């Protein structure tokens, strides 16, 4: 059942992205048409993630090209950089959490970003060990140092991570 649910979620992600890109393609203002008659759309993802697997498959299988969309995928390596790309018109779409939108709004940004979809229902955090631990339990983290993905990034302020750390 979980595999079926995961597959369904992946399909919904792909359909959401395709619908989003198509809506950009349908806008007459700001339309950037490439030399081959396709609409150019730049998508900046905050990080490469297994959650975006349907997107990567759709790109590789040529689904966007079939719909007249020349999709360029860029990795921002952080929500702050992804938001900067969107605000500076380097990207048309940014995949990131909603917190960066709130930060820019609170700072008085003139060009406000609108969040319009929830692509995942979980944070993209993974716990990875240097050595195989076939019978891992959360107790194994006691006394260990756990590093976040990047300075200032998750899991340093992730609610879920705080809950896990609070237990032990």
PDB file of C-alpha atoms in Angstrom:
ATOM      1  CA  UNK A   1       0.000   0.000   0.000  1.00  0.00           C
ATOM      2  CA  UNK A   2       2.855   2.409   0.859  1.00  0.00           C
ATOM      3  CA  UNK A   3       4.497   1.742  -2.528  1.00  0.00           C
ATOM      4  CA  UNK A   4       1.225   2.477  -4.302  1.00  0.00           C
ATOM      5  CA  UNK A   5       0.833   5.682  -2.276  1.00  0.00           C
ATOM      6  CA  UNK A   6       4.425   6.706  -3.086  1.00  0.00           C
ATOM      7  CA  UNK A   7       3.833   6.040  -6.784  1.00  0.00           C
ATOM      8  CA  UNK A   8       0.614   8.071  -6.658  1.00  0.00           C
ATOM      9  CA  UNK A   9       2.444  10.949  -4.930  1.00  0.00           C
ATOM     10  CA  UNK A  10       5.211  10.812  -7.551  1.00  0.00           C
ATOM     11  CA  UNK A  11       2.658  10.937 -10.359  1.00  0.00           C
ATOM     12  CA  UNK A  12       0.913  13.888  -8.738  1.00  0.00           C
ATOM     13  CA  UNK A  13       4.247  15.727  -8.460  1.00  0.00           C
ATOM     14  CA  UNK A  14       4.915  15.209 -12.136  1.00  0.00           C
ATOM     15  CA  UNK A  15       1.409  16.319 -13.123  1.00  0.00           C
ATOM     16  CA  UNK A  16       1.624  19.380 -10.870  1.00  0.00           C
ATOM     17  CA  UNK A  17       4.922  20.429 -12.408  1.00  0.00           C
ATOM     18  CA  UNK A  18       3.646  19.840 -15.928  1.00  0.00           C
ATOM     19  CA  UNK A  19       0.509  21.894 -15.225  1.00  0.00           C
ATOM     20  CA  UNK A  20       2.619  24.654 -13.682  1.00  0.00           C
ATOM     21  CA  UNK A  21       5.016  24.770 -16.595  1.00  0.00           C
ATOM     22  CA  UNK A  22       2.089  24.689 -19.024  1.00  0.00           C
ATOM     23  CA  UNK A  23       0.484  27.636 -17.246  1.00  0.00           C
ATOM     24  CA  UNK A  24       3.699  29.607 -17.714  1.00  0.00           C
ATOM     25  CA  UNK A  25       3.727  28.546 -21.350  1.00  0.00           C
ATOM     26  CA  UNK A  26       0.188  29.863 -21.772  1.00  0.00           C
ATOM     27  CA  UNK A  27       1.013  33.350 -20.530  1.00  0.00           C
ATOM     28  CA  UNK A  28       1.423  35.819 -23.374  1.00  0.00           C
ATOM     29  CA  UNK A  29       3.291  38.392 -21.286  1.00  0.00           C
ATOM     30  CA  UNK A  30       6.867  37.493 -20.463  1.00  0.00           C
ATOM     31  CA  UNK A  31       6.805  34.486 -22.748  1.00  0.00           C
ATOM     32  CA  UNK A  32      10.298  33.473 -23.768  1.00  0.00           C
ATOM     33  CA  UNK A  33      10.119  31.503 -26.969  1.00  0.00           C
ATOM     34  CA  UNK A  34      13.193  29.554 -27.998  1.00  0.00           C
ATOM     35  CA  UNK A  35      14.441  29.187 -31.548  1.00  0.00           C
ATOM     36  CA  UNK A  36      12.479  25.983 -32.092  1.00  0.00           C
ATOM     37  CA  UNK A  37       9.062  27.460 -31.221  1.00  0.00           C
ATOM     38  CA  UNK A  38       9.109  26.048 -27.696  1.00  0.00           C
ATOM     39  CA  UNK A  39       8.608  28.130 -24.575  1.00  0.00           C
ATOM     40  CA  UNK A  40      11.717  28.438 -22.422  1.00  0.00           C
ATOM     41  CA  UNK A  41      11.106  27.742 -18.713  1.00  0.00           C
ATOM     42  CA  UNK A  42      13.871  27.702 -16.106  1.00  0.00           C
ATOM     43  CA  UNK A  43      13.214  25.682 -12.959  1.00  0.00           C
ATOM     44  CA  UNK A  44      15.537  26.162  -9.983  1.00  0.00           C
ATOM     45  CA  UNK A  45      15.332  23.289  -7.509  1.00  0.00           C
ATOM     46  CA  UNK A  46      16.637  23.873  -3.998  1.00  0.00           C
ATOM     47  CA  UNK A  47      18.573  20.565  -4.072  1.00  0.00           C
ATOM     48  CA  UNK A  48      18.593  17.303  -5.980  1.00  0.00           C
ATOM     49  CA  UNK A  49      16.162  15.047  -4.168  1.00  0.00           C
ATOM     50  CA  UNK A  50      14.660  11.611  -4.577  1.00  0.00           C
ATOM     51  CA  UNK A  51      11.319  13.373  -4.066  1.00  0.00           C
ATOM     52  CA  UNK A  52      11.751  14.972  -7.492  1.00  0.00           C
ATOM     53  CA  UNK A  53      12.364  11.649  -9.275  1.00  0.00           C
ATOM     54  CA  UNK A  54       9.209  12.000 -11.419  1.00  0.00           C
ATOM     55  CA  UNK A  55      10.489  15.376 -12.627  1.00  0.00           C
ATOM     56  CA  UNK A  56      13.830  13.882 -13.647  1.00  0.00           C
ATOM     57  CA  UNK A  57      12.069  11.045 -15.475  1.00  0.00           C
ATOM     58  CA  UNK A  58       9.750  13.491 -17.261  1.00  0.00           C
ATOM     59  CA  UNK A  59      12.758  15.522 -18.430  1.00  0.00           C
ATOM     60  CA  UNK A  60      14.667  12.449 -19.612  1.00  0.00           C
ATOM     61  CA  UNK A  61      11.625  10.999 -21.373  1.00  0.00           C
ATOM     62  CA  UNK A  62      11.025  14.278 -23.222  1.00  0.00           C
ATOM     63  CA  UNK A  63       7.551  14.959 -21.804  1.00  0.00           C
ATOM     64  CA  UNK A  64       8.150  18.702 -21.525  1.00  0.00           C
ATOM     65  CA  UNK A  65       9.482  18.949 -25.088  1.00  0.00           C
ATOM     66  CA  UNK A  66       6.370  17.095 -26.295  1.00  0.00           C
ATOM     67  CA  UNK A  67       4.257  19.821 -24.665  1.00  0.00           C
ATOM     68  CA  UNK A  68       6.258  22.650 -26.241  1.00  0.00           C
ATOM     69  CA  UNK A  69       8.308  23.445 -23.143  1.00  0.00           C
ATOM     70  CA  UNK A  70      12.076  23.761 -23.232  1.00  0.00           C
ATOM     71  CA  UNK A  71      12.766  23.140 -19.522  1.00  0.00           C
ATOM     72  CA  UNK A  72      16.130  24.087 -18.066  1.00  0.00           C
ATOM     73  CA  UNK A  73      16.803  22.581 -14.646  1.00  0.00           C
ATOM     74  CA  UNK A  74      19.192  24.404 -12.302  1.00  0.00           C
ATOM     75  CA  UNK A  75      20.093  23.435  -8.747  1.00  0.00           C
ATOM     76  CA  UNK A  76      20.239  26.369  -6.341  1.00  0.00           C
ATOM     77  CA  UNK A  77      21.866  24.522  -3.422  1.00  0.00           C
ATOM     78  CA  UNK A  78      19.785  26.379  -0.848  1.00  0.00           C
ATOM     79  CA  UNK A  79      16.403  28.054  -0.596  1.00  0.00           C
ATOM     80  CA  UNK A  80      18.054  31.467  -0.275  1.00  0.00           C
ATOM     81  CA  UNK A  81      19.832  30.990  -3.603  1.00  0.00           C
ATOM     82  CA  UNK A  82      16.725  29.564  -5.267  1.00  0.00           C
ATOM     83  CA  UNK A  83      14.664  32.542  -4.089  1.00  0.00           C
ATOM     84  CA  UNK A  84      17.342  34.933  -5.356  1.00  0.00           C
ATOM     85  CA  UNK A  85      17.177  33.243  -8.768  1.00  0.00           C
ATOM     86  CA  UNK A  86      13.381  33.645  -8.886  1.00  0.00           C
ATOM     87  CA  UNK A  87      13.437  37.282  -7.741  1.00  0.00           C
ATOM     88  CA  UNK A  88      16.179  38.221 -10.215  1.00  0.00           C
ATOM     89  CA  UNK A  89      14.350  36.514 -13.117  1.00  0.00           C
ATOM     90  CA  UNK A  90      17.099  33.921 -13.517  1.00  0.00           C
ATOM     91  CA  UNK A  91      14.420  31.296 -12.834  1.00  0.00           C
ATOM     92  CA  UNK A  92      10.713  31.152 -13.658  1.00  0.00           C
ATOM     93  CA  UNK A  93       9.881  28.536 -11.018  1.00  0.00           C
ATOM     94  CA  UNK A  94      11.608  27.714  -7.719  1.00  0.00           C
ATOM     95  CA  UNK A  95      11.168  24.479  -5.796  1.00  0.00           C
ATOM     96  CA  UNK A  96      11.654  25.369  -2.121  1.00  0.00           C
ATOM     97  CA  UNK A  97       9.803  25.498   1.142  1.00  0.00           C
ATOM     98  CA  UNK A  98       7.467  28.358   2.036  1.00  0.00           C
ATOM     99  CA  UNK A  99       9.731  29.828   4.716  1.00  0.00           C
ATOM    100  CA  UNK A 100      11.848  31.753   2.193  1.00  0.00           C
ATOM    101  CA  UNK A 101       8.714  33.439   0.834  1.00  0.00           C
ATOM    102  CA  UNK A 102       7.888  34.573   4.360  1.00  0.00           C
ATOM    103  CA  UNK A 103      11.438  35.845   4.931  1.00  0.00           C
ATOM    104  CA  UNK A 104      11.411  37.931   1.746  1.00  0.00           C
ATOM    105  CA  UNK A 105       7.915  39.257   2.502  1.00  0.00           C
ATOM    106  CA  UNK A 106       8.974  40.264   6.029  1.00  0.00           C
ATOM    107  CA  UNK A 107      12.033  42.032   4.610  1.00  0.00           C
ATOM    108  CA  UNK A 108       9.777  44.159   2.393  1.00  0.00           C
ATOM    109  CA  UNK A 109      10.544  42.649  -1.020  1.00  0.00           C
ATOM    110  CA  UNK A 110       8.721  44.573  -3.752  1.00  0.00           C
ATOM    111  CA  UNK A 111       8.401  41.536  -6.028  1.00  0.00           C
ATOM    112  CA  UNK A 112       6.483  39.037  -3.926  1.00  0.00           C
ATOM    113  CA  UNK A 113       6.572  35.336  -4.644  1.00  0.00           C
ATOM    114  CA  UNK A 114       3.403  33.252  -4.496  1.00  0.00           C
ATOM    115  CA  UNK A 115       3.472  29.690  -3.208  1.00  0.00           C
ATOM    116  CA  UNK A 116       0.913  27.667  -5.073  1.00  0.00           C
ATOM    117  CA  UNK A 117       1.466  23.958  -4.479  1.00  0.00           C
ATOM    118  CA  UNK A 118       2.619  21.434  -1.951  1.00  0.00           C
ATOM    119  CA  UNK A 119       4.768  18.968  -3.823  1.00  0.00           C
ATOM    120  CA  UNK A 120       5.797  16.823  -0.880  1.00  0.00           C
ATOM    121  CA  UNK A 121       4.267  16.087   2.488  1.00  0.00           C
ATOM    122  CA  UNK A 122       7.547  15.426   4.253  1.00  0.00           C
ATOM    123  CA  UNK A 123      10.823  17.267   4.636  1.00  0.00           C
ATOM    124  CA  UNK A 124      13.561  15.931   2.387  1.00  0.00           C
ATOM    125  CA  UNK A 125      15.820  14.931   5.256  1.00  0.00           C
ATOM    126  CA  UNK A 126      17.739  11.679   5.268  1.00  0.00           C
ATOM    127  CA  UNK A 127      19.927  10.265   7.996  1.00  0.00           C
ATOM    128  CA  UNK A 128      23.032   8.711   6.443  1.00  0.00           C
ATOM    129  CA  UNK A 129      25.776   6.808   8.271  1.00  0.00           C
ATOM    130  CA  UNK A 130      29.376   6.252   7.229  1.00  0.00           C
ATOM    131  CA  UNK A 131      29.086   2.551   7.994  1.00  0.00           C
ATOM    132  CA  UNK A 132      26.281   0.052   7.515  1.00  0.00           C
ATOM    133  CA  UNK A 133      24.029  -0.272  10.560  1.00  0.00           C
ATOM    134  CA  UNK A 134      21.566  -3.092   9.804  1.00  0.00           C
ATOM    135  CA  UNK A 135      19.843  -2.941  13.201  1.00  0.00           C
ATOM    136  CA  UNK A 136      19.779   0.842  13.605  1.00  0.00           C
ATOM    137  CA  UNK A 137      17.627   2.408  16.319  1.00  0.00           C
ATOM    138  CA  UNK A 138      17.306   6.072  17.282  1.00  0.00           C
ATOM    139  CA  UNK A 139      19.083   5.168  20.535  1.00  0.00           C
ATOM    140  CA  UNK A 140      22.239   4.703  18.417  1.00  0.00           C
ATOM    141  CA  UNK A 141      22.386   8.504  18.009  1.00  0.00           C
ATOM    142  CA  UNK A 142      23.030   9.103  21.710  1.00  0.00           C
ATOM    143  CA  UNK A 143      26.410  10.768  22.115  1.00  0.00           C
ATOM    144  CA  UNK A 144      26.943  11.040  18.338  1.00  0.00           C
ATOM    145  CA  UNK A 145      27.456  14.193  16.314  1.00  0.00           C
ATOM    146  CA  UNK A 146      24.967  14.653  13.480  1.00  0.00           C
ATOM    147  CA  UNK A 147      25.822  17.102  10.704  1.00  0.00           C
ATOM    148  CA  UNK A 148      23.278  19.093   8.697  1.00  0.00           C
ATOM    149  CA  UNK A 149      23.337  19.182   4.914  1.00  0.00           C
ATOM    150  CA  UNK A 150      24.855  22.671   4.687  1.00  0.00           C
ATOM    151  CA  UNK A 151      25.609  25.584   6.976  1.00  0.00           C
ATOM    152  CA  UNK A 152      22.352  27.276   7.881  1.00  0.00           C
ATOM    153  CA  UNK A 153      20.303  24.542   6.217  1.00  0.00           C
ATOM    154  CA  UNK A 154      18.223  21.696   7.472  1.00  0.00           C
ATOM    155  CA  UNK A 155      18.122  19.917   9.863  1.00  0.00           C
ATOM    156  CA  UNK A 156      19.402  22.680  12.158  1.00  0.00           C
ATOM    157  CA  UNK A 157      15.954  24.277  12.485  1.00  0.00           C
ATOM    158  CA  UNK A 158      13.647  21.514  11.271  1.00  0.00           C
ATOM    159  CA  UNK A 159      10.778  20.861  13.675  1.00  0.00           C
ATOM    160  CA  UNK A 160      10.918  17.119  13.033  1.00  0.00           C
ATOM    161  CA  UNK A 161      14.649  17.043  13.785  1.00  0.00           C
ATOM    162  CA  UNK A 162      14.113  19.050  16.977  1.00  0.00           C
ATOM    163  CA  UNK A 163      11.546  16.495  18.076  1.00  0.00           C
ATOM    164  CA  UNK A 164      13.964  13.629  17.415  1.00  0.00           C
ATOM    165  CA  UNK A 165      16.820  15.381  19.243  1.00  0.00           C
ATOM    166  CA  UNK A 166      14.495  16.188  22.160  1.00  0.00           C
ATOM    167  CA  UNK A 167      13.708  12.518  22.676  1.00  0.00           C
ATOM    168  CA  UNK A 168      17.333  11.537  23.259  1.00  0.00           C
TER     169      UNK A 168
END
